[in-house]
């Protein structure tokens, strides 16, 4: 999908400028739509790429303008309109131009395809699926080999950036300030952004900047250096307040953060000339480096002593706790000894020895306590000594920081003096060298600019040559197409004159009375007229196939046979009906407006998903165009079976089909019998080798395995056959699921056809309500019209109306559901109500009902009756009537089953009736 961000030049006066727009290419009409953003539904406008040509500015002209103008290109449309577009980069511009050229080439060559039926859309049929799509001549004619080779040679290889393609929709629109864009809103935004960037940052993170004649070489610190520097920052926070002001250097970088091995000498960094290299370091640099190293070592030593001190403090606390516990133990022991001495007179000797052992242990603990007290005193003395050392180190550190600060000031002063001296010497002695270097640099820059211009001219030359080649080829194709149409027009005009002459003779013959049985010359003319009228356009007429003005082809665009092969009288009627349909479709100007409405609606859904709405319902009721029917049918089916598909695993259809083919399936035999009887008048199902037969078999077998209660019912094959004309196998399977399991009531396609019988009674009620005169007429002559309408409901009018009307009914049926069948069934009767009321006997009425639907050709009038004259038409009323009649039909079926059982029981008991058989037994 070709889409992405481009900037379009729009506006008037001082507000004229480039505005970012989201562009989407529509291959159906070769339009480049542009929207305000990727989420917008309605486009702001479009560019007709099919009749446009492209160009862009030369490199010098683009370079003279603003820098971002180099990616601008122009789209020239018929009438002199020029749209100026601008890509984010020159690479994106080249990609857009190449793709637009390719899309235009493919679309225009599709228009040159072989003879196309006038009812089909001239747009490419890449969006159609199913069997009908394979009949559309959407393939490109073989092009001139030399032209194709030249196009490939002149093509420029390029790849888009992130701002082109569907992934660009998730990114913000690029903002490129233009030199001619005077948008006040954009100015205010830029000012706000600038002020916010100035306010960012804290004072503590700012550093003074020291400017020299040459840029400083700031080295990126290694991760280890960053860790060391962070540790040093933490240590500095514990220093005395007097040394806080001395921690920062006068330079905007920290010497400690620079790696020693890659550090550049300060003398080489400050004001050094290009031809001067010094390998010796200055004393100031040595003092600075050693001073920093000394400070670092002292800080590390101080940190280690602090850690050791903390460790000793923790040990001291633990020892104090131990001493406290030992003292408590001694006191308790002495107390026990005092009381024990008073009571020991009557104590045995062994217990006295135990007491003496306890006394010895107490003495040992006292000795240990004394030792710990001595260790404590020594540790306290060591802590005092360490504190003295820390104080001395802090004093030395402060002195060193002051020294470093003084050295920094000396270094800055010396560097300024050095730069001044070098400037003076370079201005006196290096004048000639600088002028030569300047001239060389200018020449190199000019050479680079010329190389860039040359490359730009080569790319532009390739693009313009390819543009000229394509436009010339397209112009030749258009001229050839015009000559062919002109020749066809002349041939049609000549044929029309011949037909008018013959029909004048025929009229004269009808006017002249027949006096004899002799063969007159006019009879020969009539015979010849009938033979010519019965001829149909077939593929066995290669000579002048494009110019022969056969108005009726052998098959229509859906694959149905237009003229039967057997009966000559029926042939003449069928061809007359086909000519009426053709004339009606050519004379309907409304069809053009409907196509435009569909294109506009589909263009509005390019950036969003389709959803149910009143606008879409009205469009579908007016009929889905042939080239969009596959897409819309698939969308409608997915809308109704989403809950079923979400609960299934991937490959569900293939799994069902595999099971139906490998395992025993009771419905397979009847399916095979009905395959060739499905639509014998459609070329996709007319022979066992037809492509539609295998697809029809697969879908029916898979459905019979999914729904074993129904298995297969006559009528399902026709539903699937119609679905396969515009859908692939799996989509046609889900379409059948939609009709049987979602739209129709239960038991509609079972053995008893219970739901179908109920709908016929509901339809009778609606006939008496909506068409009371016609219903009374049928009742008067006792005509059971449900014998005709039963098949309408069962197969949704397949083989009952002409194909154009059939597919318009299916459009609304797949979107709105079964209520559409009731609407169109009533509309068919209302359409021919007056003709039916003129018939005055039951035989003529029933004979007329069998074929009258094939004589209705005006789909627009029929749709107006169905969705206009029959309103209101609430679905609630149909549901209530279905519930009412369902109970009655079930009761009648129960009574019939009881009668059948009585008959079987009586037949078994009575000898005279044993030879009788029932209808079910006869069928089996």
XYZ file of C-alpha atoms in Angstrom, residues 98 100 425 476 479 561 565 901:
8
model
C 9.188 5.933 -9.038
C 3.680 6.863 -8.904
C 53.414 35.182 14.430
C 0.370 5.840 -28.498
C -4.368 6.924 -29.927
C -25.930 -18.311 -20.526
C -29.428 -23.632 -27.221
C -48.313 -44.681 11.805
